[in-house]
Amino acid sequence: MSDFSALLSQVPRIQHGFGSKEALLPLSLQPYSESLPTKKQVHGLNIVDVTAPRQPCGEADGFYTELPGILLTVFTADCLPIIFSRKDGGAVGAVHAGWRGLRHGIIEQMVERINRQGSTADWVASIGPAAGACCYEVSQELVDEFQQSLSLSPALISPSYRHLDLGAIAHAKLIQAGFSAVDFSGSCTICTPKAAETVSERAQASPFKYTSFRRNSLQRAVDPSLPGISGRNQQSGIVILPD
Ligand SMILES: [Zn+2]
């Protein structure tokens, strides 16, 4: 099953969803896949205004549109997918934010784009499945860098030794930026098990709900024959429904 945001589910005229292994592109979004802009995500700060179906966006990690029928998605596998919508469903956005994007300001770029013609007070956002604070261990240097550069509580940034809480950082940034409401959809990509419904499902080799770059890398260190995750990232996205 795909993950959905309780907040975004209340917005009229849009369809959204957060992917998982079972449906890398959520079923609710598949009818619109032909309209997808082309893009290369590079952990950068570029937000592209999408004004035509299948628009070539080049290197970009954020997308914004006011046009119905154009699906915006981001690929993730431990990074945060963040989906945005104006409360009337008249404008939407999507951002791919890993630690680099969060550290260097991809959320601030989307805030700037939204505030150019409107106000974040009229928007909601949902943070999708990503590496959780339970599993996302990083270097102490990186924790220090976040704690020194952000005006947030050190315990919010790193709730346990050398673990970074990407979702909490994003949530705090979005609230500070004035969004009317922000929620979380899905859970930790590294440790969430697949919800097994039958005995044969429980016996399957892959017990996890999401694709995880981190978990896959650890498994590959033990077993180099294990395939990489290329082409298996989940996609999360949003579309303004055509009239
Ligand atoms: Zn976890």
PDB file of C-alpha atoms and ligand atoms in Angstrom:
ATOM      1  CA  MET A   1       0.000   0.000   0.000  1.00  0.00           C
ATOM      2  CA  SER A   2       1.108   3.540  -0.716  1.00  0.00           C
ATOM      3  CA  ASP A   3       1.399   6.058   2.040  1.00  0.00           C
ATOM      4  CA  PHE A   4      -0.892   9.064   2.087  1.00  0.00           C
ATOM      5  CA  SER A   5      -0.869  12.323   4.002  1.00  0.00           C
ATOM      6  CA  ALA A   6      -3.893  13.048   6.177  1.00  0.00           C
ATOM      7  CA  LEU A   7      -3.353  16.744   5.468  1.00  0.00           C
ATOM      8  CA  LEU A   8      -3.034  16.468   1.690  1.00  0.00           C
ATOM      9  CA  SER A   9      -6.024  14.123   1.586  1.00  0.00           C
ATOM     10  CA  GLN A  10      -8.177  17.079   2.704  1.00  0.00           C
ATOM     11  CA  VAL A  11      -7.050  19.323  -0.173  1.00  0.00           C
ATOM     12  CA  PRO A  12      -9.538  19.518  -3.085  1.00  0.00           C
ATOM     13  CA  ARG A  13      -8.605  18.911  -6.752  1.00  0.00           C
ATOM     14  CA  ILE A  14      -5.330  17.078  -6.150  1.00  0.00           C
ATOM     15  CA  GLN A  15      -4.049  13.516  -6.088  1.00  0.00           C
ATOM     16  CA  HIS A  16      -0.899  12.572  -4.175  1.00  0.00           C
ATOM     17  CA  GLY A  17       0.977   9.545  -2.893  1.00  0.00           C
ATOM     18  CA  PHE A  18       4.253   8.312  -1.413  1.00  0.00           C
ATOM     19  CA  GLY A  19       5.872   5.285  -3.044  1.00  0.00           C
ATOM     20  CA  SER A  20       7.157   2.095  -1.483  1.00  0.00           C
ATOM     21  CA  LYS A  21       8.635  -1.176  -2.772  1.00  0.00           C
ATOM     22  CA  GLU A  22       5.192  -2.513  -3.582  1.00  0.00           C
ATOM     23  CA  ALA A  23       4.383   0.440  -5.855  1.00  0.00           C
ATOM     24  CA  LEU A  24       7.493   2.496  -6.591  1.00  0.00           C
ATOM     25  CA  LEU A  25       5.151   5.028  -8.232  1.00  0.00           C
ATOM     26  CA  PRO A  26       1.927   5.041  -6.179  1.00  0.00           C
ATOM     27  CA  LEU A  27      -1.068   3.593  -8.019  1.00  0.00           C
ATOM     28  CA  SER A  28      -2.997   6.818  -7.491  1.00  0.00           C
ATOM     29  CA  LEU A  29      -0.409   8.682  -9.605  1.00  0.00           C
ATOM     30  CA  GLN A  30       0.208   6.119 -12.341  1.00  0.00           C
ATOM     31  CA  PRO A  31      -2.550   7.464 -14.669  1.00  0.00           C
ATOM     32  CA  TYR A  32      -0.538  10.706 -14.936  1.00  0.00           C
ATOM     33  CA  SER A  33       2.921   9.236 -15.500  1.00  0.00           C
ATOM     34  CA  GLU A  34       2.996  10.274 -19.185  1.00  0.00           C
ATOM     35  CA  SER A  35       3.063  13.928 -18.101  1.00  0.00           C
ATOM     36  CA  LEU A  36       6.128  13.566 -15.873  1.00  0.00           C
ATOM     37  CA  PRO A  37       8.861  16.146 -16.446  1.00  0.00           C
ATOM     38  CA  THR A  38      12.318  14.664 -17.042  1.00  0.00           C
ATOM     39  CA  LYS A  39      14.912  15.463 -14.422  1.00  0.00           C
ATOM     40  CA  LYS A  40      18.208  14.564 -12.850  1.00  0.00           C
ATOM     41  CA  GLN A  41      18.261  14.879  -9.073  1.00  0.00           C
ATOM     42  CA  VAL A  42      21.651  15.996  -7.808  1.00  0.00           C
ATOM     43  CA  HIS A  43      21.153  16.928  -4.116  1.00  0.00           C
ATOM     44  CA  GLY A  44      21.166  20.545  -5.289  1.00  0.00           C
ATOM     45  CA  LEU A  45      18.987  23.577  -4.672  1.00  0.00           C
ATOM     46  CA  ASN A  46      17.353  24.115  -8.057  1.00  0.00           C
ATOM     47  CA  ILE A  47      13.543  24.438  -8.088  1.00  0.00           C
ATOM     48  CA  VAL A  48      11.994  24.336 -11.565  1.00  0.00           C
ATOM     49  CA  ASP A  49       8.693  25.916 -12.615  1.00  0.00           C
ATOM     50  CA  VAL A  50       6.931  23.268 -14.645  1.00  0.00           C
ATOM     51  CA  THR A  51       4.697  24.772 -17.311  1.00  0.00           C
ATOM     52  CA  ALA A  52       4.284  21.906 -19.789  1.00  0.00           C
ATOM     53  CA  PRO A  53       3.861  18.131 -19.663  1.00  0.00           C
ATOM     54  CA  ARG A  54       7.132  16.168 -20.031  1.00  0.00           C
ATOM     55  CA  GLN A  55       9.142  19.362 -19.583  1.00  0.00           C
ATOM     56  CA  PRO A  56      12.909  18.746 -19.599  1.00  0.00           C
ATOM     57  CA  CYS A  57      14.020  20.113 -16.211  1.00  0.00           C
ATOM     58  CA  GLY A  58      17.719  19.266 -16.281  1.00  0.00           C
ATOM     59  CA  GLU A  59      19.393  19.064 -12.888  1.00  0.00           C
ATOM     60  CA  ALA A  60      16.713  19.808 -10.331  1.00  0.00           C
ATOM     61  CA  ASP A  61      15.613  18.717  -6.866  1.00  0.00           C
ATOM     62  CA  GLY A  62      12.391  20.671  -6.581  1.00  0.00           C
ATOM     63  CA  PHE A  63       9.371  21.274  -8.803  1.00  0.00           C
ATOM     64  CA  TYR A  64       6.466  23.721  -8.766  1.00  0.00           C
ATOM     65  CA  THR A  65       3.389  23.977 -10.955  1.00  0.00           C
ATOM     66  CA  GLU A  66      -0.008  25.637 -11.115  1.00  0.00           C
ATOM     67  CA  LEU A  67      -1.143  23.621 -14.143  1.00  0.00           C
ATOM     68  CA  PRO A  68      -3.603  20.718 -13.894  1.00  0.00           C
ATOM     69  CA  GLY A  69      -2.593  17.338 -15.283  1.00  0.00           C
ATOM     70  CA  ILE A  70       1.168  17.595 -14.802  1.00  0.00           C
ATOM     71  CA  LEU A  71       2.502  15.064 -12.328  1.00  0.00           C
ATOM     72  CA  LEU A  72       5.418  16.221 -10.192  1.00  0.00           C
ATOM     73  CA  THR A  73       7.471  13.546  -8.430  1.00  0.00           C
ATOM     74  CA  VAL A  74      10.784  13.072  -6.670  1.00  0.00           C
ATOM     75  CA  PHE A  75      12.778   9.846  -6.402  1.00  0.00           C
ATOM     76  CA  THR A  76      13.985   8.918  -2.925  1.00  0.00           C
ATOM     77  CA  ALA A  77      15.585   6.047  -1.039  1.00  0.00           C
ATOM     78  CA  ASP A  78      16.327   7.424   2.473  1.00  0.00           C
ATOM     79  CA  CYS A  79      16.243  11.133   1.542  1.00  0.00           C
ATOM     80  CA  LEU A  80      13.063  13.044   2.381  1.00  0.00           C
ATOM     81  CA  PRO A  81      10.344  13.473  -0.208  1.00  0.00           C
ATOM     82  CA  ILE A  82       8.403  16.613   0.739  1.00  0.00           C
ATOM     83  CA  ILE A  83       5.106  17.274  -1.048  1.00  0.00           C
ATOM     84  CA  PHE A  84       3.496  20.712  -1.022  1.00  0.00           C
ATOM     85  CA  SER A  85       0.030  22.011  -1.885  1.00  0.00           C
ATOM     86  CA  ARG A  86      -1.816  25.250  -1.640  1.00  0.00           C
ATOM     87  CA  LYS A  87      -4.896  24.622   0.500  1.00  0.00           C
ATOM     88  CA  ASP A  88      -7.240  25.240  -2.445  1.00  0.00           C
ATOM     89  CA  GLY A  89      -5.360  22.762  -4.645  1.00  0.00           C
ATOM     90  CA  GLY A  90      -4.446  25.474  -7.139  1.00  0.00           C
ATOM     91  CA  ALA A  91      -0.670  25.075  -6.913  1.00  0.00           C
ATOM     92  CA  VAL A  92       1.586  22.193  -5.882  1.00  0.00           C
ATOM     93  CA  GLY A  93       5.230  21.326  -5.403  1.00  0.00           C
ATOM     94  CA  ALA A  94       7.629  18.484  -4.619  1.00  0.00           C
ATOM     95  CA  VAL A  95      11.127  18.497  -3.172  1.00  0.00           C
ATOM     96  CA  HIS A  96      13.899  15.912  -2.762  1.00  0.00           C
ATOM     97  CA  ALA A  97      15.816  16.718   0.414  1.00  0.00           C
ATOM     98  CA  GLY A  98      18.670  14.663   1.771  1.00  0.00           C
ATOM     99  CA  TRP A  99      21.055  15.967   4.389  1.00  0.00           C
ATOM    100  CA  ARG A 100      22.811  18.081   1.752  1.00  0.00           C
ATOM    101  CA  GLY A 101      19.594  19.674   0.558  1.00  0.00           C
ATOM    102  CA  LEU A 102      18.432  20.325   4.122  1.00  0.00           C
ATOM    103  CA  ARG A 103      21.805  21.708   5.136  1.00  0.00           C
ATOM    104  CA  HIS A 104      22.163  23.973   2.104  1.00  0.00           C
ATOM    105  CA  GLY A 105      18.612  25.267   1.840  1.00  0.00           C
ATOM    106  CA  ILE A 106      16.341  23.405  -0.610  1.00  0.00           C
ATOM    107  CA  ILE A 107      13.360  24.026   1.702  1.00  0.00           C
ATOM    108  CA  GLU A 108      14.189  27.735   1.785  1.00  0.00           C
ATOM    109  CA  GLN A 109      14.267  27.724  -2.046  1.00  0.00           C
ATOM    110  CA  MET A 110      10.761  26.262  -2.198  1.00  0.00           C
ATOM    111  CA  VAL A 111       9.579  28.762   0.424  1.00  0.00           C
ATOM    112  CA  GLU A 112      10.981  31.577  -1.715  1.00  0.00           C
ATOM    113  CA  ARG A 113       9.163  30.214  -4.798  1.00  0.00           C
ATOM    114  CA  ILE A 114       5.840  29.930  -2.955  1.00  0.00           C
ATOM    115  CA  ASN A 115       6.122  33.401  -1.409  1.00  0.00           C
ATOM    116  CA  ARG A 116       6.843  34.996  -4.774  1.00  0.00           C
ATOM    117  CA  GLN A 117       3.144  34.805  -5.692  1.00  0.00           C
ATOM    118  CA  GLY A 118       1.504  33.786  -2.469  1.00  0.00           C
ATOM    119  CA  SER A 119       2.159  32.903   1.115  1.00  0.00           C
ATOM    120  CA  THR A 120       3.201  29.724   2.890  1.00  0.00           C
ATOM    121  CA  ALA A 121       0.324  30.489   5.290  1.00  0.00           C
ATOM    122  CA  ASP A 122      -2.002  29.268   2.519  1.00  0.00           C
ATOM    123  CA  TRP A 123      -0.031  26.061   1.988  1.00  0.00           C
ATOM    124  CA  VAL A 124       0.392  22.675   3.660  1.00  0.00           C
ATOM    125  CA  ALA A 125       3.281  20.230   3.385  1.00  0.00           C
ATOM    126  CA  SER A 126       3.838  16.560   4.053  1.00  0.00           C
ATOM    127  CA  ILE A 127       7.145  14.828   4.769  1.00  0.00           C
ATOM    128  CA  GLY A 128       7.252  11.296   3.380  1.00  0.00           C
ATOM    129  CA  PRO A 129       9.074   8.070   4.193  1.00  0.00           C
ATOM    130  CA  ALA A 130      12.828   8.560   4.751  1.00  0.00           C
ATOM    131  CA  ALA A 131      15.694   7.391   6.942  1.00  0.00           C
ATOM    132  CA  GLY A 132      14.474   7.864  10.525  1.00  0.00           C
ATOM    133  CA  ALA A 133      16.372   9.084  13.557  1.00  0.00           C
ATOM    134  CA  CYS A 134      16.201   5.449  14.733  1.00  0.00           C
ATOM    135  CA  CYS A 135      18.617   4.366  11.971  1.00  0.00           C
ATOM    136  CA  TYR A 136      20.283   7.398  10.392  1.00  0.00           C
ATOM    137  CA  GLU A 137      23.748   7.346  11.906  1.00  0.00           C
ATOM    138  CA  VAL A 138      26.211   9.922  10.539  1.00  0.00           C
ATOM    139  CA  SER A 139      29.554  11.416  11.528  1.00  0.00           C
ATOM    140  CA  GLN A 140      29.809  13.598  14.626  1.00  0.00           C
ATOM    141  CA  GLU A 141      31.184  16.316  12.319  1.00  0.00           C
ATOM    142  CA  LEU A 142      27.934  16.361  10.371  1.00  0.00           C
ATOM    143  CA  VAL A 143      25.846  16.481  13.558  1.00  0.00           C
ATOM    144  CA  ASP A 144      28.016  19.396  14.771  1.00  0.00           C
ATOM    145  CA  GLU A 145      27.585  21.191  11.455  1.00  0.00           C
ATOM    146  CA  PHE A 146      23.792  20.992  11.704  1.00  0.00           C
ATOM    147  CA  GLN A 147      23.741  21.972  15.367  1.00  0.00           C
ATOM    148  CA  GLN A 148      25.974  24.974  14.753  1.00  0.00           C
ATOM    149  CA  SER A 149      24.211  26.240  11.648  1.00  0.00           C
ATOM    150  CA  LEU A 150      20.537  25.880  12.605  1.00  0.00           C
ATOM    151  CA  SER A 151      18.683  27.726  15.320  1.00  0.00           C
ATOM    152  CA  LEU A 152      17.024  24.547  16.510  1.00  0.00           C
ATOM    153  CA  SER A 153      17.392  22.543  19.701  1.00  0.00           C
ATOM    154  CA  PRO A 154      20.456  20.239  19.532  1.00  0.00           C
ATOM    155  CA  ALA A 155      18.286  17.372  20.810  1.00  0.00           C
ATOM    156  CA  LEU A 156      15.795  17.879  17.980  1.00  0.00           C
ATOM    157  CA  ILE A 157      18.577  17.705  15.391  1.00  0.00           C
ATOM    158  CA  SER A 158      20.252  14.682  16.993  1.00  0.00           C
ATOM    159  CA  PRO A 159      18.055  12.809  19.506  1.00  0.00           C
ATOM    160  CA  SER A 160      20.734  10.173  20.119  1.00  0.00           C
ATOM    161  CA  TYR A 161      24.500   9.935  19.702  1.00  0.00           C
ATOM    162  CA  ARG A 162      25.514  10.632  16.086  1.00  0.00           C
ATOM    163  CA  HIS A 163      21.979  10.086  14.812  1.00  0.00           C
ATOM    164  CA  LEU A 164      20.413  12.794  12.685  1.00  0.00           C
ATOM    165  CA  ASP A 165      16.651  13.392  12.588  1.00  0.00           C
ATOM    166  CA  LEU A 166      16.120  14.627   9.020  1.00  0.00           C
ATOM    167  CA  GLY A 167      12.336  14.609   9.344  1.00  0.00           C
ATOM    168  CA  ALA A 168      12.311  16.667  12.543  1.00  0.00           C
ATOM    169  CA  ILE A 169      14.708  19.199  10.999  1.00  0.00           C
ATOM    170  CA  ALA A 170      12.525  19.538   7.902  1.00  0.00           C
ATOM    171  CA  HIS A 171       9.379  19.818  10.017  1.00  0.00           C
ATOM    172  CA  ALA A 172      10.891  22.579  12.163  1.00  0.00           C
ATOM    173  CA  LYS A 173      12.098  24.485   9.087  1.00  0.00           C
ATOM    174  CA  LEU A 174       8.652  24.280   7.463  1.00  0.00           C
ATOM    175  CA  ILE A 175       6.861  25.461  10.609  1.00  0.00           C
ATOM    176  CA  GLN A 176       9.369  28.320  10.978  1.00  0.00           C
ATOM    177  CA  ALA A 177       8.720  29.234   7.335  1.00  0.00           C
ATOM    178  CA  GLY A 178       5.043  29.749   8.093  1.00  0.00           C
ATOM    179  CA  PHE A 179       3.277  26.757   6.540  1.00  0.00           C
ATOM    180  CA  SER A 180      -0.257  26.431   7.835  1.00  0.00           C
ATOM    181  CA  ALA A 181       0.252  22.758   8.702  1.00  0.00           C
ATOM    182  CA  VAL A 182       2.855  20.026   8.202  1.00  0.00           C
ATOM    183  CA  ASP A 183       2.471  16.286   8.718  1.00  0.00           C
ATOM    184  CA  PHE A 184       4.444  13.066   8.302  1.00  0.00           C
ATOM    185  CA  SER A 185       3.498  10.242   5.957  1.00  0.00           C
ATOM    186  CA  GLY A 186       5.108   6.811   6.039  1.00  0.00           C
ATOM    187  CA  SER A 187       7.930   5.698   8.285  1.00  0.00           C
ATOM    188  CA  CYS A 188      11.652   4.847   8.386  1.00  0.00           C
ATOM    189  CA  THR A 189      12.893   3.517   5.033  1.00  0.00           C
ATOM    190  CA  ILE A 190      15.732   1.596   6.665  1.00  0.00           C
ATOM    191  CA  CYS A 191      13.890  -0.475   9.294  1.00  0.00           C
ATOM    192  CA  THR A 192      10.152  -0.536   8.509  1.00  0.00           C
ATOM    193  CA  PRO A 193       9.095  -4.127   7.810  1.00  0.00           C
ATOM    194  CA  LYS A 194       6.664  -5.012   5.098  1.00  0.00           C
ATOM    195  CA  ALA A 195       3.191  -5.647   6.477  1.00  0.00           C
ATOM    196  CA  ALA A 196       2.853  -9.358   5.710  1.00  0.00           C
ATOM    197  CA  GLU A 197      -0.675 -10.558   5.111  1.00  0.00           C
ATOM    198  CA  THR A 198      -0.111 -14.202   4.210  1.00  0.00           C
ATOM    199  CA  VAL A 199       2.292 -16.967   5.193  1.00  0.00           C
ATOM    200  CA  SER A 200       3.893 -16.964   1.740  1.00  0.00           C
ATOM    201  CA  GLU A 201       4.434 -13.207   1.933  1.00  0.00           C
ATOM    202  CA  ARG A 202       6.094 -13.637   5.302  1.00  0.00           C
ATOM    203  CA  ALA A 203       8.418 -16.208   3.753  1.00  0.00           C
ATOM    204  CA  GLN A 204       9.572 -13.830   1.020  1.00  0.00           C
ATOM    205  CA  ALA A 205      13.224 -12.883   0.972  1.00  0.00           C
ATOM    206  CA  SER A 206      12.702  -9.141   1.206  1.00  0.00           C
ATOM    207  CA  PRO A 207      10.972  -8.231   4.445  1.00  0.00           C
ATOM    208  CA  PHE A 208      11.174  -4.467   4.084  1.00  0.00           C
ATOM    209  CA  LYS A 209       8.497  -1.999   3.030  1.00  0.00           C
ATOM    210  CA  TYR A 210      10.751   0.598   1.377  1.00  0.00           C
ATOM    211  CA  THR A 211      13.814   0.755  -0.819  1.00  0.00           C
ATOM    212  CA  SER A 212      16.722   2.025   1.278  1.00  0.00           C
ATOM    213  CA  PHE A 213      20.083   3.134  -0.061  1.00  0.00           C
ATOM    214  CA  ARG A 214      21.678   2.845   3.382  1.00  0.00           C
ATOM    215  CA  ARG A 215      20.346  -0.633   4.121  1.00  0.00           C
ATOM    216  CA  ASN A 216      21.280  -1.828   0.637  1.00  0.00           C
ATOM    217  CA  SER A 217      24.821  -0.476   0.981  1.00  0.00           C
ATOM    218  CA  LEU A 218      25.260  -2.301   4.289  1.00  0.00           C
ATOM    219  CA  GLN A 219      23.967  -5.524   2.744  1.00  0.00           C
ATOM    220  CA  ARG A 220      26.273  -5.113  -0.245  1.00  0.00           C
ATOM    221  CA  ALA A 221      29.254  -4.745   2.075  1.00  0.00           C
ATOM    222  CA  VAL A 222      28.443  -8.244   3.338  1.00  0.00           C
ATOM    223  CA  ASP A 223      27.367  -9.673  -0.023  1.00  0.00           C
ATOM    224  CA  PRO A 224      28.931  -7.872  -3.030  1.00  0.00           C
ATOM    225  CA  SER A 225      26.716  -9.850  -5.425  1.00  0.00           C
ATOM    226  CA  LEU A 226      23.614  -8.074  -4.096  1.00  0.00           C
ATOM    227  CA  PRO A 227      22.239  -5.708  -6.767  1.00  0.00           C
ATOM    228  CA  GLY A 228      22.289  -1.936  -6.191  1.00  0.00           C
ATOM    229  CA  ILE A 229      19.125   0.103  -5.916  1.00  0.00           C
ATOM    230  CA  SER A 230      19.465   1.883  -9.261  1.00  0.00           C
ATOM    231  CA  GLY A 231      16.019   2.048 -10.868  1.00  0.00           C
ATOM    232  CA  ARG A 232      14.330   0.909  -7.668  1.00  0.00           C
ATOM    233  CA  ASN A 233      13.931   4.220  -5.839  1.00  0.00           C
ATOM    234  CA  GLN A 234      10.410   4.984  -4.722  1.00  0.00           C
ATOM    235  CA  GLN A 235       8.675   8.012  -6.198  1.00  0.00           C
ATOM    236  CA  SER A 236       6.415  10.361  -4.343  1.00  0.00           C
ATOM    237  CA  GLY A 237       4.369  13.020  -6.014  1.00  0.00           C
ATOM    238  CA  ILE A 238       1.358  15.185  -6.558  1.00  0.00           C
ATOM    239  CA  VAL A 239      -0.826  16.311  -9.451  1.00  0.00           C
ATOM    240  CA  ILE A 240      -3.570  18.906  -9.817  1.00  0.00           C
ATOM    241  CA  LEU A 241      -6.469  16.951 -11.297  1.00  0.00           C
ATOM    242  CA  PRO A 242      -7.505  17.932 -14.841  1.00  0.00           C
ATOM    243  CA  ASP A 243     -10.963  19.537 -15.051  1.00  0.00           C
TER     244      ASP A 243
HETATM  245 ZN    ZN B   1      14.670   3.071  11.406  1.00  0.00          ZN
END
